[in-house]
mmCIF file of C-alpha atoms and ligand atoms in Angstrom:
data_model
loop_
_atom_site.group_PDB
_atom_site.id
_atom_site.type_symbol
_atom_site.label_atom_id
_atom_site.label_comp_id
_atom_site.label_asym_id
_atom_site.label_seq_id
_atom_site.Cartn_x
_atom_site.Cartn_y
_atom_site.Cartn_z
ATOM 1 C CA MET A 43 -20.306 4.629 -32.756
ATOM 2 C CA ASN A 44 -18.683 7.361 -34.755
ATOM 3 C CA ILE A 45 -15.259 8.529 -33.643
ATOM 4 C CA SER A 46 -13.814 11.550 -35.422
ATOM 5 C CA LYS A 47 -12.327 13.593 -32.624
ATOM 6 C CA VAL A 48 -9.925 12.090 -30.107
ATOM 7 C CA ALA A 49 -8.491 13.637 -26.964
ATOM 8 C CA VAL A 50 -5.489 12.374 -25.020
ATOM 9 C CA ALA A 51 -5.142 13.364 -21.368
ATOM 10 C CA GLY A 52 -1.530 13.439 -20.205
ATOM 11 C CA SER A 53 1.251 14.283 -22.670
ATOM 12 C CA GLY A 54 4.090 12.363 -21.018
ATOM 13 C CA VAL A 55 5.879 9.237 -22.184
ATOM 14 C CA MET A 56 2.688 7.536 -23.415
ATOM 15 C CA GLY A 57 0.253 10.373 -24.156
ATOM 16 C CA ALA A 58 2.411 11.994 -26.843
ATOM 17 C CA GLY A 59 2.869 8.699 -28.708
ATOM 18 C CA ILE A 60 -0.855 7.929 -28.551
ATOM 19 C CA ALA A 61 -1.702 11.425 -29.857
ATOM 20 C CA GLN A 62 0.809 10.893 -32.667
ATOM 21 C CA VAL A 63 -0.663 7.594 -33.886
ATOM 22 C CA ALA A 64 -4.228 8.944 -33.729
ATOM 23 C CA ALA A 65 -3.243 12.019 -35.784
ATOM 24 C CA MET A 66 -1.312 9.850 -38.263
ATOM 25 C CA ALA A 67 -4.533 7.892 -38.796
ATOM 26 C CA GLY A 68 -6.349 11.137 -39.649
ATOM 27 C CA TYR A 69 -8.127 11.873 -36.369
ATOM 28 C CA GLU A 70 -8.401 15.386 -35.025
ATOM 29 C CA VAL A 71 -6.562 15.236 -31.685
ATOM 30 C CA MET A 72 -6.659 17.402 -28.578
ATOM 31 C CA MET A 73 -3.704 16.752 -26.285
ATOM 32 C CA TYR A 74 -4.289 17.851 -22.699
ATOM 33 C CA ASP A 75 -1.943 18.121 -19.739
ATOM 34 C CA LEU A 76 -1.945 19.997 -16.451
ATOM 35 C CA LYS A 77 1.497 21.351 -17.265
ATOM 36 C CA PRO A 78 2.058 23.558 -20.342
ATOM 37 C CA GLU A 79 5.727 22.528 -20.398
ATOM 38 C CA MET A 80 4.676 18.882 -20.768
ATOM 39 C CA LEU A 81 2.507 19.831 -23.753
ATOM 40 C CA GLU A 82 5.507 21.513 -25.353
ATOM 41 C CA LYS A 83 7.660 18.500 -24.583
ATOM 42 C CA GLY A 84 4.972 16.186 -25.984
ATOM 43 C CA LEU A 85 4.778 18.116 -29.254
ATOM 44 C CA ALA A 86 8.579 18.186 -29.505
ATOM 45 C CA THR A 87 8.660 14.405 -29.026
ATOM 46 C CA ILE A 88 6.037 13.888 -31.726
ATOM 47 C CA THR A 89 7.985 16.118 -34.149
ATOM 48 C CA LYS A 90 11.198 14.255 -33.356
ATOM 49 C CA ASN A 91 9.502 10.876 -33.873
ATOM 50 C CA LEU A 92 8.054 11.980 -37.212
ATOM 51 C CA ASN A 93 11.418 13.341 -38.367
ATOM 52 C CA LYS A 94 13.009 10.021 -37.494
ATOM 53 C CA GLY A 95 10.243 8.311 -39.481
ATOM 54 C CA ILE A 96 11.116 10.494 -42.496
ATOM 55 C CA GLU A 97 14.814 9.637 -42.156
ATOM 56 C CA LYS A 98 13.921 5.949 -42.196
ATOM 57 C CA GLY A 99 11.593 6.378 -45.177
ATOM 58 C CA LYS A 100 8.557 5.290 -43.169
ATOM 59 C CA VAL A 101 6.840 8.701 -43.039
ATOM 60 C CA THR A 102 6.521 11.314 -45.787
ATOM 61 C CA ASN A 103 6.836 15.071 -45.280
ATOM 62 C CA GLU A 104 3.151 15.455 -46.160
ATOM 63 C CA GLN A 105 2.150 12.875 -43.531
ATOM 64 C CA LYS A 106 4.215 14.697 -40.934
ATOM 65 C CA GLU A 107 2.696 18.087 -41.758
ATOM 66 C CA SER A 108 -0.805 16.653 -41.871
ATOM 67 C CA ALA A 109 -0.401 14.848 -38.509
ATOM 68 C CA LEU A 110 1.015 17.943 -36.807
ATOM 69 C CA SER A 111 -1.798 20.106 -38.193
ATOM 70 C CA LEU A 112 -4.362 17.742 -36.638
ATOM 71 C CA ILE A 113 -2.937 18.057 -33.103
ATOM 72 C CA ALA A 114 -4.074 20.879 -30.827
ATOM 73 C CA THR A 115 -2.968 21.245 -27.217
ATOM 74 C CA THR A 116 -4.542 22.644 -24.084
ATOM 75 C CA ASP A 117 -3.976 22.883 -20.349
ATOM 76 C CA ARG A 118 -7.644 23.770 -19.831
ATOM 77 C CA LEU A 119 -9.752 20.783 -18.888
ATOM 78 C CA GLU A 120 -12.990 22.424 -20.109
ATOM 79 C CA GLU A 121 -11.597 22.266 -23.672
ATOM 80 C CA VAL A 122 -11.214 18.494 -23.558
ATOM 81 C CA LYS A 123 -14.237 17.455 -25.595
ATOM 82 C CA ALA A 124 -14.097 14.522 -27.980
ATOM 83 C CA ASP A 125 -15.782 11.325 -29.156
ATOM 84 C CA LEU A 126 -13.028 9.237 -27.582
ATOM 85 C CA ILE A 127 -10.819 10.397 -24.709
ATOM 86 C CA ILE A 128 -7.774 8.305 -23.836
ATOM 87 C CA GLU A 129 -6.275 8.988 -20.431
ATOM 88 C CA ALA A 130 -2.513 8.577 -19.891
ATOM 89 C CA VAL A 131 -1.870 10.417 -16.614
ATOM 90 C CA VAL A 132 -0.072 9.127 -13.525
ATOM 91 C CA GLU A 133 -0.755 5.573 -12.375
ATOM 92 C CA ARG A 134 -2.949 6.512 -9.424
ATOM 93 C CA LEU A 135 -6.542 5.465 -8.896
ATOM 94 C CA ASP A 136 -7.612 8.724 -7.199
ATOM 95 C CA VAL A 137 -6.116 10.919 -9.932
ATOM 96 C CA LYS A 138 -7.618 8.858 -12.752
ATOM 97 C CA GLN A 139 -11.073 8.703 -11.156
ATOM 98 C CA GLY A 140 -11.043 12.449 -10.411
ATOM 99 C CA LEU A 141 -10.130 13.255 -14.004
ATOM 100 C CA PHE A 142 -12.717 10.911 -15.535
ATOM 101 C CA LYS A 143 -15.490 12.295 -13.317
ATOM 102 C CA LYS A 144 -14.758 15.784 -14.625
ATOM 103 C CA LEU A 145 -14.458 14.590 -18.233
ATOM 104 C CA GLU A 146 -17.827 12.882 -17.914
ATOM 105 C CA GLU A 147 -19.413 16.162 -16.816
ATOM 106 C CA ILE A 148 -17.901 18.156 -19.675
ATOM 107 C CA ASN A 149 -18.676 15.644 -22.412
ATOM 108 C CA GLY A 150 -21.910 14.295 -23.876
ATOM 109 C CA PRO A 151 -23.449 10.899 -23.109
ATOM 110 C CA ASP A 152 -21.923 9.273 -26.213
ATOM 111 C CA THR A 153 -18.310 10.079 -25.430
ATOM 112 C CA ILE A 154 -16.176 6.993 -24.871
ATOM 113 C CA LEU A 155 -13.666 7.256 -22.037
ATOM 114 C CA ALA A 156 -10.609 4.998 -22.073
ATOM 115 C CA THR A 157 -7.745 4.471 -19.665
ATOM 116 C CA ASN A 158 -4.193 3.511 -20.574
ATOM 117 C CA THR A 159 -3.598 2.186 -17.059
ATOM 118 C CA SER A 160 -0.979 -0.553 -16.819
ATOM 119 C CA SER A 161 -2.260 -2.185 -13.692
ATOM 120 C CA ILE A 162 -5.372 -0.689 -12.100
ATOM 121 C CA PRO A 163 -8.478 -2.787 -12.778
ATOM 122 C CA VAL A 164 -10.713 -1.012 -15.301
ATOM 123 C CA THR A 165 -13.801 -1.910 -13.269
ATOM 124 C CA ARG A 166 -12.331 -0.127 -10.250
ATOM 125 C CA ILE A 167 -11.650 3.119 -12.127
ATOM 126 C CA GLY A 168 -15.033 2.973 -13.897
ATOM 127 C CA ALA A 169 -16.928 2.451 -10.627
ATOM 128 C CA ALA A 170 -16.621 6.189 -9.915
ATOM 129 C CA LEU A 171 -18.430 7.112 -13.127
ATOM 130 C CA LYS A 172 -22.079 7.832 -13.879
ATOM 131 C CA ARG A 173 -21.788 6.024 -17.215
ATOM 132 C CA PRO A 174 -19.377 3.126 -16.627
ATOM 133 C CA GLU A 175 -20.838 1.440 -19.720
ATOM 134 C CA ASN A 176 -18.947 4.032 -21.801
ATOM 135 C CA PHE A 177 -15.631 3.272 -20.134
ATOM 136 C CA LEU A 178 -12.934 0.767 -21.127
ATOM 137 C CA GLY A 179 -9.204 0.089 -21.029
ATOM 138 C CA LEU A 180 -7.037 0.711 -24.100
ATOM 139 C CA HIS A 181 -3.557 -0.265 -23.009
ATOM 140 C CA PHE A 182 -0.797 0.856 -25.363
ATOM 141 C CA PHE A 183 2.859 -0.163 -25.121
ATOM 142 C CA ASN A 184 5.981 1.945 -25.018
ATOM 143 C CA PRO A 185 6.989 3.474 -27.429
ATOM 144 C CA ALA A 186 3.330 3.945 -28.367
ATOM 145 C CA HIS A 187 4.056 5.142 -31.911
ATOM 146 C CA ILE A 188 5.994 1.951 -32.658
ATOM 147 C CA MET A 189 4.620 -0.926 -30.602
ATOM 148 C CA LYS A 190 1.727 -2.644 -32.359
ATOM 149 C CA LEU A 191 -0.062 -4.219 -29.432
ATOM 150 C CA VAL A 192 -3.038 -2.620 -27.685
ATOM 151 C CA GLU A 193 -4.815 -4.574 -24.955
ATOM 152 C CA VAL A 194 -8.564 -3.885 -25.031
ATOM 153 C CA ILE A 195 -10.152 -4.392 -21.630
ATOM 154 C CA SER A 196 -13.809 -4.298 -20.665
ATOM 155 C CA GLY A 197 -14.738 -3.490 -17.101
ATOM 156 C CA ALA A 198 -17.692 -5.286 -15.504
ATOM 157 C CA ALA A 199 -20.025 -2.522 -16.733
ATOM 158 C CA THR A 200 -18.504 -1.769 -20.170
ATOM 159 C CA SER A 201 -21.067 -2.185 -22.955
ATOM 160 C CA SER A 202 -20.243 -4.540 -25.810
ATOM 161 C CA GLU A 203 -20.655 -1.631 -28.288
ATOM 162 C CA VAL A 204 -18.041 0.425 -26.458
ATOM 163 C CA ALA A 205 -15.652 -2.545 -26.273
ATOM 164 C CA GLN A 206 -16.112 -3.091 -30.018
ATOM 165 C CA ALA A 207 -15.602 0.621 -30.743
ATOM 166 C CA GLY A 208 -12.324 0.520 -28.773
ATOM 167 C CA TYR A 209 -11.209 -2.571 -30.673
ATOM 168 C CA ASP A 210 -12.101 -1.017 -34.042
ATOM 169 C CA PHE A 211 -10.324 2.220 -33.132
ATOM 170 C CA ALA A 212 -7.129 0.313 -32.288
ATOM 171 C CA GLU A 213 -7.287 -1.395 -35.698
ATOM 172 C CA ARG A 214 -7.966 1.890 -37.496
ATOM 173 C CA ILE A 215 -4.831 3.459 -36.067
ATOM 174 C CA GLY A 216 -2.810 0.498 -37.314
ATOM 175 C CA LYS A 217 -2.481 -1.382 -34.038
ATOM 176 C CA THR A 218 -3.071 -5.036 -33.229
ATOM 177 C CA PRO A 219 -5.767 -5.219 -30.554
ATOM 178 C CA ALA A 220 -5.867 -8.117 -28.112
ATOM 179 C CA VAL A 221 -8.839 -8.604 -25.816
ATOM 180 C CA ALA A 222 -7.886 -9.112 -22.173
ATOM 181 C CA LYS A 223 -10.081 -9.774 -19.155
ATOM 182 C CA ASP A 224 -10.059 -7.155 -16.444
ATOM 183 C CA SER A 225 -7.364 -8.326 -14.060
ATOM 184 C CA SER A 226 -4.573 -6.228 -12.561
ATOM 185 C CA GLY A 227 -1.723 -5.978 -15.079
ATOM 186 C CA PHE A 228 -3.928 -7.619 -17.748
ATOM 187 C CA ILE A 229 -1.741 -9.998 -19.804
ATOM 188 C CA VAL A 230 1.574 -8.392 -20.665
ATOM 189 C CA ASN A 231 2.313 -6.537 -17.442
ATOM 190 C CA ARG A 232 1.438 -9.606 -15.411
ATOM 191 C CA VAL A 233 3.961 -11.709 -17.290
ATOM 192 C CA ALA A 234 6.495 -8.870 -17.461
ATOM 193 C CA ARG A 235 6.339 -8.174 -13.728
ATOM 194 C CA HIS A 236 8.577 -11.158 -13.076
ATOM 195 C CA PHE A 237 11.119 -9.863 -15.573
ATOM 196 C CA TYR A 238 11.489 -6.711 -13.441
ATOM 197 C CA VAL A 239 10.849 -8.023 -9.932
ATOM 198 C CA GLU A 240 13.226 -10.986 -10.162
ATOM 199 C CA SER A 241 15.955 -8.908 -11.827
ATOM 200 C CA LEU A 242 15.642 -6.302 -9.075
ATOM 201 C CA LYS A 243 15.925 -9.081 -6.463
ATOM 202 C CA ILE A 244 19.087 -10.398 -8.125
ATOM 203 C CA ALA A 245 20.598 -6.895 -8.045
ATOM 204 C CA GLU A 246 19.373 -6.277 -4.478
ATOM 205 C CA GLU A 247 21.007 -9.505 -3.265
ATOM 206 C CA GLY A 248 24.251 -8.594 -5.039
ATOM 207 C CA VAL A 249 24.165 -11.738 -7.172
ATOM 208 C CA ALA A 250 25.006 -9.597 -10.202
ATOM 209 C CA ASP A 251 25.037 -5.907 -11.020
ATOM 210 C CA VAL A 252 22.583 -4.048 -13.216
ATOM 211 C CA GLU A 253 24.852 -3.987 -16.297
ATOM 212 C CA THR A 254 25.532 -7.715 -16.088
ATOM 213 C CA ILE A 255 21.851 -8.623 -15.725
ATOM 214 C CA ASP A 256 20.902 -6.361 -18.647
ATOM 215 C CA GLY A 257 23.756 -7.724 -20.763
ATOM 216 C CA LEU A 258 22.802 -11.327 -20.126
ATOM 217 C CA LEU A 259 19.125 -10.851 -20.857
ATOM 218 C CA GLN A 260 19.875 -8.863 -23.981
ATOM 219 C CA GLY A 261 22.249 -11.608 -25.025
ATOM 220 C CA ALA A 262 19.453 -14.104 -24.452
ATOM 221 C CA GLY A 263 17.325 -12.304 -27.037
ATOM 222 C CA PHE A 264 15.442 -9.563 -25.193
ATOM 223 C CA ARG A 265 15.572 -6.257 -27.031
ATOM 224 C CA MET A 266 16.384 -4.482 -23.773
ATOM 225 C CA GLY A 267 17.416 -5.679 -20.350
ATOM 226 C CA PRO A 268 15.046 -4.980 -17.426
ATOM 227 C CA PHE A 269 16.962 -1.978 -16.046
ATOM 228 C CA ARG A 270 17.287 -0.198 -19.397
ATOM 229 C CA LEU A 271 13.605 -0.903 -19.971
ATOM 230 C CA MET A 272 12.622 0.519 -16.568
ATOM 231 C CA ASP A 273 14.614 3.645 -17.436
ATOM 232 C CA LEU A 274 12.678 3.921 -20.706
ATOM 233 C CA ILE A 275 9.300 3.338 -19.060
ATOM 234 C CA GLY A 276 9.941 5.657 -16.115
ATOM 235 C CA VAL A 277 11.296 4.062 -12.907
ATOM 236 C CA GLU A 278 8.536 5.710 -10.847
ATOM 237 C CA THR A 279 5.805 4.543 -13.240
ATOM 238 C CA ASN A 280 7.156 0.999 -13.192
ATOM 239 C CA PHE A 281 7.321 1.129 -9.382
ATOM 240 C CA SER A 282 3.694 2.359 -9.159
ATOM 241 C CA VAL A 283 2.602 -0.499 -11.404
ATOM 242 C CA THR A 284 4.356 -3.084 -9.216
ATOM 243 C CA LYS A 285 2.877 -1.553 -6.044
ATOM 244 C CA SER A 286 -0.581 -1.552 -7.557
ATOM 245 C CA MET A 287 -0.276 -5.193 -8.673
ATOM 246 C CA PHE A 288 1.171 -6.273 -5.308
ATOM 247 C CA GLU A 289 -1.917 -4.822 -3.633
ATOM 248 C CA ALA A 290 -4.352 -6.148 -6.238
ATOM 249 C CA PHE A 291 -2.999 -9.691 -5.813
ATOM 250 C CA HIS A 292 -3.446 -9.465 -2.054
ATOM 251 C CA TYR A 293 0.237 -8.959 -1.311
ATOM 252 C CA ASP A 294 1.395 -12.068 -3.131
ATOM 253 C CA VAL A 295 5.129 -12.022 -2.425
ATOM 254 C CA LYS A 296 5.975 -12.729 -6.057
ATOM 255 C CA PHE A 297 4.939 -9.141 -6.856
ATOM 256 C CA ARG A 298 6.763 -7.564 -3.911
ATOM 257 C CA PRO A 299 8.172 -4.132 -4.870
ATOM 258 C CA SER A 300 11.910 -3.632 -4.637
ATOM 259 C CA ARG A 301 13.750 -1.515 -2.103
ATOM 260 C CA ILE A 302 16.411 -0.411 -4.584
ATOM 261 C CA GLN A 303 13.729 0.698 -7.020
ATOM 262 C CA GLU A 304 11.949 2.614 -4.268
ATOM 263 C CA GLN A 305 15.213 4.365 -3.455
ATOM 264 C CA LYS A 306 15.595 5.470 -7.093
ATOM 265 C CA VAL A 307 12.080 6.902 -6.943
ATOM 266 C CA ASP A 308 12.823 8.705 -3.650
ATOM 267 C CA ALA A 309 15.915 10.230 -5.260
ATOM 268 C CA GLY A 310 13.960 11.416 -8.319
ATOM 269 C CA HIS A 311 16.011 9.115 -10.548
ATOM 270 C CA PHE A 312 13.141 8.311 -12.899
ATOM 271 C CA GLY A 313 15.228 7.161 -15.853
ATOM 272 C CA ARG A 314 15.587 8.819 -19.242
ATOM 273 C CA LYS A 315 12.947 11.453 -18.509
ATOM 274 C CA SER A 316 14.902 12.832 -15.528
ATOM 275 C CA GLY A 317 18.374 12.252 -16.958
ATOM 276 C CA ARG A 318 19.234 9.539 -14.469
ATOM 277 C CA GLY A 319 17.832 6.195 -13.417
ATOM 278 C CA PHE A 320 19.654 2.893 -13.244
ATOM 279 C CA TYR A 321 21.919 4.491 -15.870
ATOM 280 C CA ASN A 322 23.075 8.060 -16.360
ATOM 281 C CA TYR A 323 21.693 9.974 -19.385
ATOM 282 C CA GLU A 324 23.010 13.406 -18.444
ATOM 283 C CA LYS A 325 25.236 14.849 -21.138
HETATM 284 P P1 NAD B 650 4.314 10.300 -17.452
HETATM 285 O O1 NAD B 650 4.655 10.593 -16.051
HETATM 286 O O2 NAD B 650 5.388 10.295 -18.495
HETATM 287 O O3 NAD B 650 3.201 11.336 -17.953
HETATM 288 C C1 NAD B 650 2.043 11.622 -17.230
HETATM 289 C C2 NAD B 650 1.561 13.012 -17.620
HETATM 290 O O4 NAD B 650 0.292 13.230 -17.020
HETATM 291 C C3 NAD B 650 2.487 14.136 -17.146
HETATM 292 O O5 NAD B 650 2.802 14.972 -18.231
HETATM 293 C C4 NAD B 650 1.646 14.885 -16.091
HETATM 294 O O6 NAD B 650 1.870 16.278 -16.107
HETATM 295 C C5 NAD B 650 0.231 14.559 -16.571
HETATM 296 N N1 NAD B 650 -0.787 14.606 -15.522
HETATM 297 C C6 NAD B 650 -0.719 14.148 -14.248
HETATM 298 N N2 NAD B 650 -1.902 14.307 -13.627
HETATM 299 C C7 NAD B 650 -2.735 14.871 -14.536
HETATM 300 C C8 NAD B 650 -4.096 15.270 -14.511
HETATM 301 N N3 NAD B 650 -4.853 15.115 -13.419
HETATM 302 N N4 NAD B 650 -4.633 15.826 -15.629
HETATM 303 C C9 NAD B 650 -3.880 15.985 -16.747
HETATM 304 N N5 NAD B 650 -2.593 15.619 -16.835
HETATM 305 C C10 NAD B 650 -2.031 15.072 -15.736
HETATM 306 O O7 NAD B 650 3.534 8.902 -17.430
HETATM 307 P P2 NAD B 650 3.422 7.770 -18.567
HETATM 308 O O8 NAD B 650 4.599 6.900 -18.505
HETATM 309 O O9 NAD B 650 3.036 8.409 -19.866
HETATM 310 O O10 NAD B 650 2.207 6.917 -17.991
HETATM 311 C C11 NAD B 650 0.872 7.348 -18.125
HETATM 312 C C12 NAD B 650 -0.047 6.168 -17.943
HETATM 313 O O11 NAD B 650 0.238 5.194 -18.948
HETATM 314 C C13 NAD B 650 0.083 5.460 -16.593
HETATM 315 O O12 NAD B 650 -1.176 5.012 -16.206
HETATM 316 C C14 NAD B 650 1.004 4.285 -16.932
HETATM 317 O O13 NAD B 650 0.827 3.205 -16.051
HETATM 318 C C15 NAD B 650 0.537 3.953 -18.318
HETATM 319 N N6 NAD B 650 1.520 3.263 -19.160
HETATM 320 C C16 NAD B 650 2.836 3.626 -19.119
HETATM 321 C C17 NAD B 650 3.741 2.958 -19.925
HETATM 322 C C18 NAD B 650 5.194 3.334 -19.941
HETATM 323 O O14 NAD B 650 6.005 2.559 -20.472
HETATM 324 N N7 NAD B 650 5.593 4.478 -19.407
HETATM 325 C C19 NAD B 650 3.303 1.927 -20.790
HETATM 326 C C20 NAD B 650 1.937 1.612 -20.826
HETATM 327 C C21 NAD B 650 1.060 2.277 -20.000
#
């Protein structure tokens, strides 16, 4: 399976980073989003990331220019044609299925469709498609241009060739693929859920405040405490993932979403992206 052109649907927190790593590996990339302002923001993020890479001596000027020249953007779905399309839009089954159905119509029978979902079973998303054998999960981690891990997930109908092509692609862009079975949250988000859910419970019960919990966990060796990490991820995205896993595990109380997190979402306090979350980022 020959992949030369890649498209990324959604240019938010994850999509921009995925587009960046694909372009850095020499792929022609089409970045698509419903909102033109998100495409602009995505490109600005990629440029900022590459400039930081230059400052640190990890990226050369030529690599930056070459990567940027390989990225095109569009808000027109009919222009999203590629050998591999990686979806990174909102964590909602209906939105993802609707998008993939349209992408399947626009693209040829050999196009591989991949989802970056954090928690929705790949089989469930793929069930809406005419060619579920061409569909798989490629789950990147945040920040996508830095984190090495990519979980590669086959749905019940994914062909072994497509799974292998996804695995090989992850390696080609310099990532470390790990094969995971199709189960809500896969490996990392299933383990990590307790990091968030239990910390939120501690804060909700008033056992300790957000800063103290973050400080203690950081002191214990985590790079970031749970609240700072939720702010980085997107509080609303993290909340959607917990809700989706709570449902997928038949309302197992250990995955119960948090009231204080829901309130942040209601208030539009999504974290860094909105300027305010568990912490304030407004200047
Ligand atoms: P985000 O909200 O930052 O970005 C989503 C983007 O998708 C937005 O720019 C929005 O305009 C666009 N969009 C929404 N509906 C669309 C549609 N129908 N067609 C085209 N564009 C559309 O979200 P994110 O944090 O990048 O998350 C995207 C996906 O990646 C989710 O499934 C999430 O679970 C998963 N994920 C997120 C993280 C994380 O840390 N944020 C990590 C791994 C996986």
